[in-house]
PDB file of C-alpha atoms and ligand atoms in Angstrom:
ATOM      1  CA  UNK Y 373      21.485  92.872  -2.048  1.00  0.00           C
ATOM      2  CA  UNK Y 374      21.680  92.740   1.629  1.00  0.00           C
ATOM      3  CA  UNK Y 375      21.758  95.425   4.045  1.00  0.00           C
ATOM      4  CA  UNK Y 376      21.592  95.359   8.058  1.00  0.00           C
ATOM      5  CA  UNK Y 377      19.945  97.861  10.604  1.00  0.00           C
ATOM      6  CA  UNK Y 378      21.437  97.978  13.960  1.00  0.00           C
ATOM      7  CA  UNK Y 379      19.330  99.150  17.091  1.00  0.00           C
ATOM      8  CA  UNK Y 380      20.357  99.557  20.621  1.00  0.00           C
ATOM      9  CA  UNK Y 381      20.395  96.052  21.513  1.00  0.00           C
ATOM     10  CA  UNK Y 382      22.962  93.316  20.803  1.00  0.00           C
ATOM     11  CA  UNK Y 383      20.209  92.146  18.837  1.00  0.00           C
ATOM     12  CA  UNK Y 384      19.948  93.384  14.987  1.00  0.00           C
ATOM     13  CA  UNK Y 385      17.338  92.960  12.248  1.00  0.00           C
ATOM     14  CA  UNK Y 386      18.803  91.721   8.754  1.00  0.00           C
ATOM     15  CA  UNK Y 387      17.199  91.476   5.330  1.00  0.00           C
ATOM     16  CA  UNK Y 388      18.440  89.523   2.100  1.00  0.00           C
ATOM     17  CA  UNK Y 389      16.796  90.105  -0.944  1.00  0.00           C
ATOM     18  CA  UNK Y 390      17.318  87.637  -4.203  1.00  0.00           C
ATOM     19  CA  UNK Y 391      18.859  89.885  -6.729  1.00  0.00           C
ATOM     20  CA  UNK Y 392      16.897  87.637  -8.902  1.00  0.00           C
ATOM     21  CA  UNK Y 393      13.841  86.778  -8.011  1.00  0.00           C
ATOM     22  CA  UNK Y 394      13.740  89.780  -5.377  1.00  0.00           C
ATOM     23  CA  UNK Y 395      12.233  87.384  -2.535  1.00  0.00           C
ATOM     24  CA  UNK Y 396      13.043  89.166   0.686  1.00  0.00           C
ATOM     25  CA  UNK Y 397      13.937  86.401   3.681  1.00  0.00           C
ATOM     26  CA  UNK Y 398      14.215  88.833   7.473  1.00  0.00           C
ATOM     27  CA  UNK Y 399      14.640  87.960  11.149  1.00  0.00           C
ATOM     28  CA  UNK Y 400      16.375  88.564  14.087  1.00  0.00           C
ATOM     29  CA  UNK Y 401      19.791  87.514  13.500  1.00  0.00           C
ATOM     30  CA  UNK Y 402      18.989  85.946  10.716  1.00  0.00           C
ATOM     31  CA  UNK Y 403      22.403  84.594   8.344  1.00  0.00           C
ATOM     32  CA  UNK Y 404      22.795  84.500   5.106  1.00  0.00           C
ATOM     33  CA  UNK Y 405      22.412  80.320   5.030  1.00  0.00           C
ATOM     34  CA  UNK Y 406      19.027  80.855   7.225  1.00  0.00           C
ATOM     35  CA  UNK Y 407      17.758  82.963   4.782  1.00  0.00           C
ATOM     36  CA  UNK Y 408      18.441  79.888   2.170  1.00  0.00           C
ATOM     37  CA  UNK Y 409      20.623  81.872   0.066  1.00  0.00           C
ATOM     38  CA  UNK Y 410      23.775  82.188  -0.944  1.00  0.00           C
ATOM     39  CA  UNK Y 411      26.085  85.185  -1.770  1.00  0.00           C
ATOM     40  CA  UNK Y 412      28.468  84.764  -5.040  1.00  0.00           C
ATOM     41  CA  UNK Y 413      32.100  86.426  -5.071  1.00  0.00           C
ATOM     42  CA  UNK Y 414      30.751  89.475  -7.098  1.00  0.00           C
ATOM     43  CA  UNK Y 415      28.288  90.408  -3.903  1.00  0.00           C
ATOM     44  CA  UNK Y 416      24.928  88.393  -6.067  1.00  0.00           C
ATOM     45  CA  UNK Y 417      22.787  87.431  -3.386  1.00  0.00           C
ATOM     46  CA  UNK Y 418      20.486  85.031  -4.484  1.00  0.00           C
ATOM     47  CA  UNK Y 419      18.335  81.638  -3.166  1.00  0.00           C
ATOM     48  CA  UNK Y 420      19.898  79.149  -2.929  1.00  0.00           C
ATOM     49  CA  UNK Y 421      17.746  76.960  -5.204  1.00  0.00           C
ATOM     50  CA  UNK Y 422      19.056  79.530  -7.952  1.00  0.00           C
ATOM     51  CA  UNK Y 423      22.427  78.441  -7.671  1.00  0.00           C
ATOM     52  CA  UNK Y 424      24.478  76.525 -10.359  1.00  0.00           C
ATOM     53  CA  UNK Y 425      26.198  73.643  -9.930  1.00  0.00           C
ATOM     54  CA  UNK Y 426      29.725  73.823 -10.187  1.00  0.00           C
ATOM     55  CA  UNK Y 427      32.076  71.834 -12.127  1.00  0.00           C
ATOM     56  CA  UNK Y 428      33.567  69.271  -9.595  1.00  0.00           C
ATOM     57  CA  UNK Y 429      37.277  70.842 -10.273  1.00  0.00           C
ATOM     58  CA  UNK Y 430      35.886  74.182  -9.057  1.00  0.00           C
ATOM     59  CA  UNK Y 431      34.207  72.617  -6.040  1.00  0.00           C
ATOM     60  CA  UNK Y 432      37.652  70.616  -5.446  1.00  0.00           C
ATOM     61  CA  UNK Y 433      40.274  73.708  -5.776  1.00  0.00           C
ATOM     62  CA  UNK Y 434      37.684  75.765  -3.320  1.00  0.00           C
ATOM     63  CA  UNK Y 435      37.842  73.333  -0.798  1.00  0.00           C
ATOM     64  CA  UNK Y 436      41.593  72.852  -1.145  1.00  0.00           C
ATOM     65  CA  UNK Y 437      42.023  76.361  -1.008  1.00  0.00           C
ATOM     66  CA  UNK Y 438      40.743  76.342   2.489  1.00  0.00           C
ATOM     67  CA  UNK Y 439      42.488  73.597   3.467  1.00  0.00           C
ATOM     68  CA  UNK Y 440      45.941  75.124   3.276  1.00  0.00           C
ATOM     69  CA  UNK Y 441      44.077  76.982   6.186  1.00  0.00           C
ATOM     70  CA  UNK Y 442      45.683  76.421  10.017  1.00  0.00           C
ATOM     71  CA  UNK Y 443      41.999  76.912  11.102  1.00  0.00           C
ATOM     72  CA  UNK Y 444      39.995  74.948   8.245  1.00  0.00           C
ATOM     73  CA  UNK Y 445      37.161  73.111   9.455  1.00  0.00           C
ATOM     74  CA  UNK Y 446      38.732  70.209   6.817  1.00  0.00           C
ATOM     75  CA  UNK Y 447      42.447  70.156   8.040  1.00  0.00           C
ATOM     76  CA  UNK Y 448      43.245  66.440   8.274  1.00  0.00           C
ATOM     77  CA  UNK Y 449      41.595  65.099   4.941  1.00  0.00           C
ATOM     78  CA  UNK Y 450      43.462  63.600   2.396  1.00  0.00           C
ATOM     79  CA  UNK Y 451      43.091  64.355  -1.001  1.00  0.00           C
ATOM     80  CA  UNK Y 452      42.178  60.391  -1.186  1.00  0.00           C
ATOM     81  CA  UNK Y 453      39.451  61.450   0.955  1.00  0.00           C
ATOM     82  CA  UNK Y 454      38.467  64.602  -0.833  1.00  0.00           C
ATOM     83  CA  UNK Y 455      38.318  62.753  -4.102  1.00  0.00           C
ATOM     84  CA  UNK Y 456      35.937  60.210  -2.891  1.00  0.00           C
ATOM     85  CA  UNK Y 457      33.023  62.394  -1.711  1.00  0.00           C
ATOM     86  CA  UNK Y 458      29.871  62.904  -4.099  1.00  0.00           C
ATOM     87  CA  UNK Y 459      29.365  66.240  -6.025  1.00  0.00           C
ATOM     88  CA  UNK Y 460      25.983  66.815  -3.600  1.00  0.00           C
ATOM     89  CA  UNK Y 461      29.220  66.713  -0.444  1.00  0.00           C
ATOM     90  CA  UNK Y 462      31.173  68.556  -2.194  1.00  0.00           C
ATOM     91  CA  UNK Y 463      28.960  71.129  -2.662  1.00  0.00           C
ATOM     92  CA  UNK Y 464      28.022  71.169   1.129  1.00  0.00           C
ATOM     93  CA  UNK Y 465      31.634  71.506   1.744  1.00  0.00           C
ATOM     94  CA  UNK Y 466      31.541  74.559  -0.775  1.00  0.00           C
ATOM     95  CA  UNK Y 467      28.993  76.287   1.139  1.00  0.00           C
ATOM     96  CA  UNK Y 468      30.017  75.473   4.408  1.00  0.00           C
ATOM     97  CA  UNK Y 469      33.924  76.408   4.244  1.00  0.00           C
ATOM     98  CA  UNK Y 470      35.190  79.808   5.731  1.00  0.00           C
ATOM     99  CA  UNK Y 471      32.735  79.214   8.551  1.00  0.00           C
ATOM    100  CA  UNK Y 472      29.170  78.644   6.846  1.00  0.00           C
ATOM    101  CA  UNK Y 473      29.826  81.950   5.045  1.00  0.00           C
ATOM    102  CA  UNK Y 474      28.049  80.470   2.041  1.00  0.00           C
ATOM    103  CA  UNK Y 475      29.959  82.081  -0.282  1.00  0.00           C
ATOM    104  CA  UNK Y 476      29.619  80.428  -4.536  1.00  0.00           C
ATOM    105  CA  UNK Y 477      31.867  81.081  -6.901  1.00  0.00           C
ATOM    106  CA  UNK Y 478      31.115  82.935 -10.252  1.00  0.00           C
ATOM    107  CA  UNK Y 479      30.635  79.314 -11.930  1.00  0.00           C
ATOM    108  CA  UNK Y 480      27.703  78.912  -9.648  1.00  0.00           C
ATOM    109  CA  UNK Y 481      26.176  82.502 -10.088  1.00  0.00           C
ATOM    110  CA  UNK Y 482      23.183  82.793 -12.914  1.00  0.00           C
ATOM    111  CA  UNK Y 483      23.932  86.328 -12.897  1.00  0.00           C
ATOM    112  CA  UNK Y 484      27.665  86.242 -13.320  1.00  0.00           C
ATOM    113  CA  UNK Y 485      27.164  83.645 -15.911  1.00  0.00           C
ATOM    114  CA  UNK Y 486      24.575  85.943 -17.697  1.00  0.00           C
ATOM    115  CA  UNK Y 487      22.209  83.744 -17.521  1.00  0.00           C
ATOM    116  CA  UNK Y 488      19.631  85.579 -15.528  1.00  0.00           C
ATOM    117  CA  UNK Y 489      19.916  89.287 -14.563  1.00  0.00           C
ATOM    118  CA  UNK Y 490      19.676  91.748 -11.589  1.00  0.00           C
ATOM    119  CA  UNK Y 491      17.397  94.719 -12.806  1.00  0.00           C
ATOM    120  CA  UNK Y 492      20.222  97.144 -11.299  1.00  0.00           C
ATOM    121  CA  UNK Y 493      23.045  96.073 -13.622  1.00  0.00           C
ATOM    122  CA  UNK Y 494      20.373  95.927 -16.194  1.00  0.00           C
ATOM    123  CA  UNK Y 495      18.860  99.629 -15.836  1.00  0.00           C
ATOM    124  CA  UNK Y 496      22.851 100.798 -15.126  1.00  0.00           C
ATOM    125  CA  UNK Y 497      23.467  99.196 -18.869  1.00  0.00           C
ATOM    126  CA  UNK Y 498      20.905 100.445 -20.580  1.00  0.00           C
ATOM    127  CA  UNK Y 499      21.190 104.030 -19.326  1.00  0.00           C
ATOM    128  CA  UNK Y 500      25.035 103.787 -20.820  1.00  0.00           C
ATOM    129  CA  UNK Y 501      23.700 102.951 -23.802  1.00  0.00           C
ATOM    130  CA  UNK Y 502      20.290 104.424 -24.619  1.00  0.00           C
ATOM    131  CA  UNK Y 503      21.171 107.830 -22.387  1.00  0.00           C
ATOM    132  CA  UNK Y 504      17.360 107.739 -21.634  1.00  0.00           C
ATOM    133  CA  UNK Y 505      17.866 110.005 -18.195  1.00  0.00           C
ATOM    134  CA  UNK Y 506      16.259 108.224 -14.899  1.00  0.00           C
ATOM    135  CA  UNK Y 507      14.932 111.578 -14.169  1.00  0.00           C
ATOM    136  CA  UNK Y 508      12.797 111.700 -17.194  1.00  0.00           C
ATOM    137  CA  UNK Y 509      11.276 108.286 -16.344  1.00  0.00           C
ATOM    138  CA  UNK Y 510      10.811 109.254 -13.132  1.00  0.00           C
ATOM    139  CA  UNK Y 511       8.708 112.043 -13.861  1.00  0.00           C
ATOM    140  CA  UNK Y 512       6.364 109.609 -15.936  1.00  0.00           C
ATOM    141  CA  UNK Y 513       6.009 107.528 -13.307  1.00  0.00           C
ATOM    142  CA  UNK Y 514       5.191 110.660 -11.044  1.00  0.00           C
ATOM    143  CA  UNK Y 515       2.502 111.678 -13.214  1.00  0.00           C
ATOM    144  CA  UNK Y 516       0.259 108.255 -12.459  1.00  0.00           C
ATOM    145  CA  UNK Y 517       1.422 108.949  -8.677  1.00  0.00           C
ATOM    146  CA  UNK Y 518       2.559 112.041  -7.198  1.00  0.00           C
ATOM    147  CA  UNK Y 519       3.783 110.486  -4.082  1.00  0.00           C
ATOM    148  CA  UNK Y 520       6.369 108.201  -5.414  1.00  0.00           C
ATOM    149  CA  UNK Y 521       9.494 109.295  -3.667  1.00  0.00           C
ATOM    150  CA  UNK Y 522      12.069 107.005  -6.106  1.00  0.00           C
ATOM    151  CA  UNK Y 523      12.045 104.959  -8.968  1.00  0.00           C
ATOM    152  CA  UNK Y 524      12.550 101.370  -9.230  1.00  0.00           C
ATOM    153  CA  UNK Y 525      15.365  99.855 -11.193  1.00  0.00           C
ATOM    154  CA  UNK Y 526      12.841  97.408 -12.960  1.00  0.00           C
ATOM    155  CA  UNK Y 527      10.844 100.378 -13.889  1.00  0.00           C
ATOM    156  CA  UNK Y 528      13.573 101.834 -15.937  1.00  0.00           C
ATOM    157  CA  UNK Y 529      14.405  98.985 -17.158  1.00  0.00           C
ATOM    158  CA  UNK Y 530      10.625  98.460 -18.056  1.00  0.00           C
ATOM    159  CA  UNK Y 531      10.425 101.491 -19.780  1.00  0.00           C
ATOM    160  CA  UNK Y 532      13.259 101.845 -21.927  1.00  0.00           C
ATOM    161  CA  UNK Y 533      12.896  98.196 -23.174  1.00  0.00           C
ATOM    162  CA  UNK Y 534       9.374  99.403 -24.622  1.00  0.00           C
ATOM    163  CA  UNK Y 535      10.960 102.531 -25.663  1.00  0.00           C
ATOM    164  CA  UNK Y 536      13.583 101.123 -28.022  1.00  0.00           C
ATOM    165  CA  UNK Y 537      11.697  97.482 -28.257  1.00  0.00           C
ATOM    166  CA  UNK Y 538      14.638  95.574 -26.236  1.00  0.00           C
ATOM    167  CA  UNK Y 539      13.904  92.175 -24.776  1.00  0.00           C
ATOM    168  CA  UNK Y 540      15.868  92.037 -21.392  1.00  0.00           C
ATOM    169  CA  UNK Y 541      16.594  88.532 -22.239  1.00  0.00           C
ATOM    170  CA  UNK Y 542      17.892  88.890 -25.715  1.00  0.00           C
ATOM    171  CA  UNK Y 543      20.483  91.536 -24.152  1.00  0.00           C
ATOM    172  CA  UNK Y 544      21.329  89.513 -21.279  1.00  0.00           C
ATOM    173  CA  UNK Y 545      22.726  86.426 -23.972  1.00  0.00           C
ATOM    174  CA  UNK Y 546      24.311  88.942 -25.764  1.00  0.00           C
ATOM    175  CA  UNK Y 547      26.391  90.257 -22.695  1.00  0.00           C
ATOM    176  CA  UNK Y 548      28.396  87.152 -22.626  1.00  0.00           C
ATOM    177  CA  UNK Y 549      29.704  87.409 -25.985  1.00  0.00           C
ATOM    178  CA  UNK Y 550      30.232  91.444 -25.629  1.00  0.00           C
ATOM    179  CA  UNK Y 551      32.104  90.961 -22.376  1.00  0.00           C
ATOM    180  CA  UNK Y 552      33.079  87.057 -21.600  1.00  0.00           C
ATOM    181  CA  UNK Y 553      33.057  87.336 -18.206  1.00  0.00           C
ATOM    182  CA  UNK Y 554      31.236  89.409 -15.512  1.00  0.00           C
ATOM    183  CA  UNK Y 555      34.155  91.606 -14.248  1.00  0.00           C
ATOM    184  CA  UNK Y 556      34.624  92.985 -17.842  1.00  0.00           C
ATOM    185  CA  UNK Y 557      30.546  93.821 -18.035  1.00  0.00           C
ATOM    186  CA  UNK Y 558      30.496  95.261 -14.218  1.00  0.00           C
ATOM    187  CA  UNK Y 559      33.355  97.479 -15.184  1.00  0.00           C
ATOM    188  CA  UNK Y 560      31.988  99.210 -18.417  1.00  0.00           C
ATOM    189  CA  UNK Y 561      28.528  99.549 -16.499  1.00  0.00           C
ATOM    190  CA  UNK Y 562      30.452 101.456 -13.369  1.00  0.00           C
ATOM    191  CA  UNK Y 563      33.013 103.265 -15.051  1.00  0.00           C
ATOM    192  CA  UNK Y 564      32.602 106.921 -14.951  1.00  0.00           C
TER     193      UNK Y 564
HETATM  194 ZN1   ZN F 401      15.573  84.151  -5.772  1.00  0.00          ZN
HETATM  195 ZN1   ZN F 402      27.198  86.678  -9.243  1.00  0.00          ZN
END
């Protein structure tokens, strides 16, 4: 998750919070790669230390990908070249292509690979299929605090795990073999 506040100066204040951990990194200015994280291709945001590593044919057809590029930071290196570096290069090259965007493909994404979850796709799943309404839980959660003005995803997700007695993690494993890959599971949770 990452969002960005503008003021009147040039200068802005940005935010990145780990959609799995939820560790918040802010500053002036601040990039992703300052923030130590990395963002995967289906918008994950997550620290870097998080991150998978990638089979060395993914990290190879990323780079060369960018290399067909008239502006790529790697024009000029031979595949000779390429093939020689160490996984750990590779993986620097990874990050650092389209201009230190730090952008990881799905391979490298614990979320995408359903290994770990954010508590938004999570509490979007299980409303699909439990139908417990948010407002309902929200109106629990008012009752031990009348000046809670929303509820969180985890909280949901809290409560209708004890509810129906769901383990997150146990659903999270079974994801992968309902929907194989993370654009299949994103689209049944967003559909109308
Ligand atoms: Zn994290
Ligand atoms: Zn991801």
């Amino acid at each position: 998750m990452k969002f960005r506040k503008d003021f009147v100066t040039n200068s802005s204040s940005s935010s990145f919070v780990c959609d799995i951990c939820g560790n918040v990194e802010s500053g002036w200015d601040m990039s992703l790669q300052e923030a130590e994280m990395v963002e995967c291709v289906n918008g994950h945001t997550i620290c870097q230390d998080e991150m998978l590593s990638a089979p060395r044919e993914v990290m190879l057809r990323l780079i060369q990908e960018e290399m067909q590029q008239s502006w790529s930071r790697f024009n000029g290196m031979t595949d000779t070249e390429l093939n020689e570096k160490t996984d750990e290069e590779l993986e620097e090259m990874m990050l650092e292509r389209d201009d230190g965007y730090y952008s990881i493909p799905e391979e490298c994404c614990p979320i995408c690979q359903f290994i770990e979850y954010s508590n938004k796709d999570l509490a979007k799943y299980l409303e699909r299929e439990y139908k417990v309404s948010r407002d309902e839980v929200f109106d629990k959660v008012k009752q031990l605090n009348k000046r809670r003005k929303k509820l969180y995803d985890s909280e949901y997700v809290t409560e209708v795990c004890s509810r129906f007695h769901l383990n997150p993690a146990e659903i999270v494993a079974s994801l992968k073999d309902r929907f194989g890959t993370y654009r299949r599971f994103y689209d049944y949770i967003h559909k109308g």
